[in-house]
Structure formats: C-alpha cells, structure tokens
Amino acid sequence: MATQKQEKSVIWDWLTTVDHKKIAIMYLIAGTLFFVKAGVMALFMRIQLMYPEMNFLSGQTFNEFITMHGTIMLFLAATPLLFAFMNYVIPLQIGARDVAFPFVNALGFWIFFFGGLLLSLSWFFGGGPDAGWTAYVPLSSRDYGGLGIDFYVLGLQVSGIGTLISAINFLVTIVNMRAPGMTMMRLPLFVWTSFISSTLILFAFTPLAAGLALLMLDRLFEAQYFIPSMGGNVVLWQHIFWIFGHPEVYILVLPAFGIISEVIPAFSRKRLFGYTAMVFATMIIAFLGFMVWAHHMFTVGMGPVANSIFAVATMTIAVPTGIKIFNWLFTMWGGKITFNTAMLFASSFVPTFVLGGVTGVMLAMAPVDYLYHDTYFVVAHFHYIIVGGIVLSLFAGLFYWYPKMFGHMLNETLGKLFFWVFYIGFHLTFFVQHLLGLMGMPRRVYTYLGDQGLDAFNFISTIGTFFMSAGVILLVINVIYSAFKGERVTVADPWDARTLEWATPTPVPEYNFAQTPQVRSLDPLFYEKIHGDGTMKPAEPVTDIHMPNGSILPFIMSIGLFFAGFGLIMLNMDNPIINPWIVAIGGLALTFGCMFVRSIKEDHGYHIPAEQVKADLAELKKGGN
Amino acid sequence: MAGAVDTSKGLPSHPERATLEGKNKFLGFWFFLGGETILFATFFGTFLGLRGGTADGPTSADLVALDLVFIMTMLLLTSSLTSVLAMFAMKKNNFKAMMIWMWITVVLGLAFLGFEIYEFHHYVVDYQFGFSTSAFASAFYSLVGLHGAHVAFGLSWIIVLLIRYRKSGITLTNAPKFYVAGLYWHFIDVVWVFIFTVVYLMGVGG
Ligand code: HEM
Ligand SMILES: [Cu+2]
C-alpha cells in the first residue's frame, strides 16, 4: 500500500479522480456546456417566433429544437448543475472526508456525461429527436418516430444510470458519513433537500428506466407494448412517463429550495425560521409529488373521478410549499440583510416561484385545464418554476459557493448587472406567455398567423430572451474577469456564514478536514462563533488519513456503456458500417469487464501520514487562516 | 487495513457491518434494492395493463402449466433457504459450511434457469407464442425475462465470489460481499413469489 500518490499529468489526474470536489467541478463545467447549448436552441426558437410566419427555422428543426432543448435542460443541465453543488457541499456540510463511494461517484459523472454525448450525437445521424421531451407514443413509436428517438431513448437510458447511482451515493453518504454530533435534525437544509431529492431520483428514475426500456424494445425488437392493433396501449406510456416526470420537477426544485434556505439565513444574519417545519414540509412535498402525476393527463380521458382525485391531490402540495415560502419570508423579516448578488438571486426567487405556484394551482383545476392544456400558459407556468425557481437558485448558489470552490470572488458589480439584466429578461420573456396562452396560442408550434393579437406579445417575449442571453454572457465575462482580477480568498469563511463548509480552509485540502469536527448545534460554525472561539472543536486527534486511490475504470466503463447504447441504435440505421451487435456487445463486455476487474482487485487506497497533516495545519496557522 | 484483520480469534458478531466500508455497502445495497423494487413494480404494472391485449394470440390460460412452475418455485425457494444457511455459517465463522451452502444455492439457481429456458422454448415452439406475438406476449417475456436476467446475473456474481475467495476464509473484506450477494438472492426470490402469483396463478384463475 503506497503512502504517497505519484505525480501525474493534469489530464490524467482529472480523468481518474475520485475526489468529490473535482467531480463537482466537472459536473459544473459539463452542466454549463449543456446549459449553453440548450439555451442557444431556446434563443433560436424564440427568434423563429418573433414575427408571424417567420422562416428562420423549419418546422422539423423547430420540433427537434423543442425536444432537445427540454430534454437537455432537464437531464443534462439542471440535474448536473445541482449535482455539482451537492458533490462539493454535502460532504463538507456534514463534516465528512469524502462521499461513501468515491469510485461510484466518478462513475456516475462519466456515465451521465457519455449518455449526454450519445444523445447529442443524433445531430450527426439525420437529426435530433422530434417528439417532445415527453416522447409520447405514437409520435415516438417505430411507425412514426425517426432515428433521433433512438438516440433519445438510449442516451437518456445511459445518463439515467449515472444519475441513479450518484443518488444512491448521496443517500449513503448522508446517512453514514456524518461527523459526530451532526444528527439528522441538525443537517443543513441543503443536505436535507438533497437527501430527499436523491430518494426521489431512486424512486422516479427507475420507472423512467423501465419506460425507456419498453420503448426501446418496441422500436428495436418489435415488441408491441404501444401498438394498439397488437393489444398495446399508448396511454400506458403517459402513465409511466409522468410517474417519473412529475417527481422530476421536485428532484430539481427541492435542492434549489435547499440553496435558498442556505443563502437567505447567511445574508439575513438570522437562523432559518422554522427549521423543523422546513424539513417536514420537504418530506410532504416529496411524498405528494408521487401522487399527482396524472394532472398532466386530464385531457386524455381518464374520467371525472380520476381527474378530481388528481386535481385535489395536486392542490394540497400548495400547503407545504406555502409553509416554506413563509419561513423564508420570516427569516428575512427583521434581519440585517446584505443584498449582494447571491442574496439578490435568492430573494427574487421567492416571488417568482410563488407566481409559478399560483399558475400551477390554476392548471390543477381539471375542467379549466381543458382550456389551458398545451397552450403557452403551460409553457409560462413551468418556466416560472424552472427558470424562476431552479435557475435563479443555481445562480444564487454559484455566487455563494464560488469563493470556496475556486478561491476567489466573482465580481459584485458585474454580478448585480447580470442579475438585473437576466431577471428583467426573464419576466419579459415569460410573463406575456401567460397572456398568449389565454389567447389560445398552442405550444409546440413553429409559427402562427399574423393579426390575431399574438404578434406584440411574441415580439416582447423574444426581446426578453435577448436580455437573458446578454445576462448569461455577462456571467461568462464575470467568470473570466474574476479568474484574473477577482479578489483572492484565502480565509476559510469570507461571508461570515453559519455552516460547516466554511470551517474548512480555502482551498479545501483533499481530505477536507484535518480532524473531523465535533458538532454541537444546528448551524455549527455559527454556534462556535457565539459560544466558542469561532473554530470547530476536533472530535479526534490528528491521525493518518485514509484516502481512496484514483481510477481510470469509471471512464472506461462509461465508454463501454456509450458503445453499448450506440450499437443498439445502429440496429435501426440503414447501412451501419459494422455489425451493430459487435459494437453493442463489445461495449457491454468492456463495462462488465471493468466491473469484474474492480471487484476482483482489492484496492485499499493510501494514507496521508499524520506528520503531513500536522505540517498542513501549521502552515495554515502561519497564514493566519 | 480491513483485509489484514486477524480473524483467527473469531469475527465480530456482524462481520458484514463491522467496518465503515461494510456499513456503506450494506446500506447502499438496500437503497439499490429499493430502486429495483420500483423497476419491477413498473414491469408488473405494464404486465397487468397489457394482460388482456392478446390480439387473438394465446392467452395465459392457454399457456400456463402449473406443475412446471411449481417445480421452479420450489427450486428457487429452497435456494433462498440454503443461502440463509450460508449466512448463518458465516456468522459462526464456519467458512467451509458457508462455501458449501453457497454452492448448493448456485446449483439450485442454475436448475431454475434451465427450467425457465425450457419453458420459453416450449411456448415459442409449441404455441407460436413469441416476443412479438401480442402486447401480452411482450409484457410476459419482459417481466419474466427481466427476473431471469436477474437470476443469471446473481448466479455469475456469486460464482465469481466463490472462486475469488475459495481459500481466503471469512474476512471483514469479503463478509459484506457475500452478505450483499445473499440479500440480492433473497430479493430475486421475493420477486419470483410475486411473478408466480400475478403471472401464473392469476393467469390460470383469471
Ligand atoms: C432561459 C431561457 C429559456 C427560454 C427562452 C426557453 C424557451 C423555451 C421555448 C421557446 C420552448 C418551446 C415551447 C413550446 O413550443 O412548447 C421551451 C420548452 C421547454 N423548456 Fe425552455 N426555455 C428556457 C429555459 C429553460 C430551462 C432552464 C429549462 C429546464 C431546466 C427549460 C425546460 C423546458 C422544457 C421541459 C420545455 C418543453 C419541451 C417540450 O415541449 O417538449 N427551459 N422553452
Ligand atoms: Cu406535474
């Protein structure tokens, strides 16, 4: 067993890393790239809709863009960006040296990444999927859907496996790896919401995996699940899809709630109001999230009884959500609020999200939904939740945790400018879409006729999108500018914050905590500032620290799955260059081979000797940290 | 490290959960089984939804021969019992008995798989009941086949463990591995009980 890691080249280091902090940064980069890609598609769609009867995009391209935009945003942008923060912050916030399964953590990232790549390859093989992100049959069936759907099915299948195993990793980490004294009812809310979101992933991504498998069997192996003339049923797909699809919204929005619940107390200089109520509200939302899937299917003909049940169940979610909203407001109430960029995003989240919630209750009224269904009202509603909720809190989290992750601040002036440009753009884009929807403009159409009262609002909406794009460009400029000119951060706690991640030195050493901290209260760091000397008490002496070895296997295993998926897609290609089965089975063999190697070879990791940890500590003292 | 722990003076009472690594594996595996449960639930739901969609092909009443399925059920239930006995042997630090009971489990599992292959073959050849015959057929083969694939995977997993650790004795490293494989095997068994009820008994009885 080696006691020291050998020096390696930088690229090799990133390809083989199992350090949760590096994996977090990889998620951040990959998620951002996909976010920009899907954002550009959104911009193009809005340009196409700027004037009536535009010819900027063809109808076919528009359909492909809608599908890819929605799919990428949800699976390959929002989820990984949240995973980035979860990976970075959860172990630090619970006082752990690492996650429970570092190898699986790396594997989860690479599988997600190669799954996303597989989906994106569709552009090079005759066009993207075009049946919407919901891939309703028969649009996506073997009779009507093109090759793009196969990329959708297998790309999502592969990347979904990555998401699933990462979720299990988070769950075990949170249950088993907490520092002494960090009881479940002292977990920071970001950890709580991530925990519950991971549970939802476990129970929602598995039906998705099953549904995708069924669709794949239908399309590639002549199964008959969704072929009515052979006894199949198309509504079955909708049920399976939405049993996944509705919880998916909560998978994304709960950790976003968590970020808000960290940022608002930190910059209001008050503890979070109603901690216990927040925890239980999160659980109730998650539970109800599973009971309401069919509110997406009011118009499919389930009948008045089913519609009523699902309508009422949906509306009850407003209660725990309302509790959360009021707790955030009470946290700010009477606080000494600092409106920096992170806090601007966090506090503006609250009213925006409320608006999205209100239109949600409106949509939950089944009879009226016959009116709104598949109009721009729905588009406006879910973008208020997704952009006004999730994206705003992602930005809040970015500005909040950036100094810990990268060792320097983002520029505040540029940050605030970004906030205002983006926020105004957001409302310009999506507020008027409520009105468009009420006027009857259907969603998922690539153009509309002039002089029907739709022109002005569509124009305004597109202008808003330009603002949002300008905002994102400002963010990119900010990131680049701050990397060179930004204020360096070497102190552990630049915000004078409350939770344990701010007790680690900046930059965070690979072992996170030289000594596992002893947690004595909720908001442990803040407690020590008031009742102690402002630093965490160690729960153990300085000893050798056990670390896992890096490994290239996760990368290779993911390439294996990538080829397995690609081989299956080749079955539907007209003239595949090589036998698809060779690719598919070869890929699977690669993955299972690595799994075999991994389970046969015992890898006990290495130790960082206590002397070195002591030397690190002494170095920090000298630096006045 | 864990593998180097001296086990000659006896193991802790729960060798599979004695180390943090073991605890993590143990808990992680339970979560994984939670996901698997939902996966099977979705396939069961699909089967129930499409059970009537036979498109003038064979129905389950035409196909099912309960005596065959009964033998299969007995094989799998017994194998679950032998894997429990293996875990008892593990907790008593009786390596040899654990290995023997595990090998018996493997043999029973292989026999089950053999019968299943025969069953599918029989349906296809004698009833022209293939995967594409009807929605019911697709749902039947995917549900029962998914279970069969789990059996095959579980068997390969256990066999690899048995060969890899054939001489090592019980250690704090391999105890969690055997234990988790044993849990997986029970899970497969429980799923089969549901398949037996939903697919076969309900298939015959309506
Ligand atoms: C930030 C600027 C954004 C703009 C301008 C934008 C624009 C659009 C447009 C024009 C559509 C097509 C609507 C239709 O015809 O039905 C759409 C659909 C959609 N968007 Fe966005 N979007 C944005 C952000 C996001 C984000 C961040 C997410 C998720 C994380 C998201 C998720 C979706 C989904 C799921 C659909 C539905 C796709 C479908 O109907 O299949 N969007 N968006
Ligand atoms: Cu929903």
Short mmCIF file of C-alpha atoms in Angstrom, two decimals, chain A residues 114 118-119 121 125 147 150-151 153-155 158 216 219-221 558-589:
data_model
loop_
_atom_site.label_atom_id
_atom_site.label_comp_id
_atom_site.label_asym_id
_atom_site.label_seq_id
_atom_site.Cartn_x
_atom_site.Cartn_y
_atom_site.Cartn_z
CA PHE A 114 -21.27 9.91 -22.07
CA LEU A 118 -24.74 9.88 -27.05
CA LEU A 119 -27.93 11.95 -27.12
CA LEU A 121 -24.68 12.57 -31.49
CA PHE A 125 -27.08 10.92 -37.86
CA LEU A 147 -33.70 7.58 -35.67
CA ASP A 150 -33.43 6.02 -30.61
CA PHE A 151 -30.75 8.47 -29.56
CA VAL A 153 -34.11 6.57 -25.64
CA LEU A 154 -30.61 5.21 -25.27
CA GLY A 155 -28.90 8.48 -24.42
CA VAL A 158 -27.32 5.64 -20.18
CA MET A 216 -36.51 0.63 -26.89
CA ARG A 219 -38.63 0.29 -31.55
CA LEU A 220 -35.74 -2.14 -31.97
CA PHE A 221 -37.11 -5.58 -31.21
CA SER A 558 -18.77 4.69 -19.27
CA ILE A 559 -17.25 4.45 -22.74
CA GLY A 560 -18.38 0.84 -22.70
CA LEU A 561 -21.97 1.85 -21.97
CA PHE A 562 -21.74 4.55 -24.61
CA PHE A 563 -20.85 1.97 -27.25
CA ALA A 564 -23.44 -0.47 -25.95
CA GLY A 565 -26.09 2.21 -26.49
CA PHE A 566 -24.69 3.28 -29.82
CA GLY A 567 -24.59 -0.30 -31.06
CA LEU A 568 -28.28 -0.73 -30.26
CA ILE A 569 -29.10 2.48 -32.11
CA MET A 570 -27.18 1.18 -35.12
CA LEU A 571 -29.74 -1.62 -35.36
CA ASN A 572 -32.14 0.97 -36.74
CA MET A 573 -29.66 2.55 -39.14
CA ASP A 574 -29.98 1.75 -42.80
CA ASN A 575 -26.39 0.91 -43.65
CA PRO A 576 -24.36 0.58 -40.47
CA ILE A 577 -20.66 0.43 -41.25
CA ILE A 578 -20.09 -2.53 -38.97
CA ASN A 579 -22.35 -5.11 -37.42
CA PRO A 580 -24.27 -3.33 -34.65
CA TRP A 581 -24.13 -6.35 -32.40
CA ILE A 582 -20.34 -6.26 -32.35
CA VAL A 583 -20.47 -2.67 -31.10
CA ALA A 584 -23.25 -3.29 -28.59
CA ILE A 585 -21.88 -6.48 -27.10
CA GLY A 586 -18.31 -5.19 -27.24
CA GLY A 587 -19.36 -2.13 -25.28
CA LEU A 588 -21.19 -4.14 -22.67
CA ALA A 589 -18.26 -6.54 -22.39
#
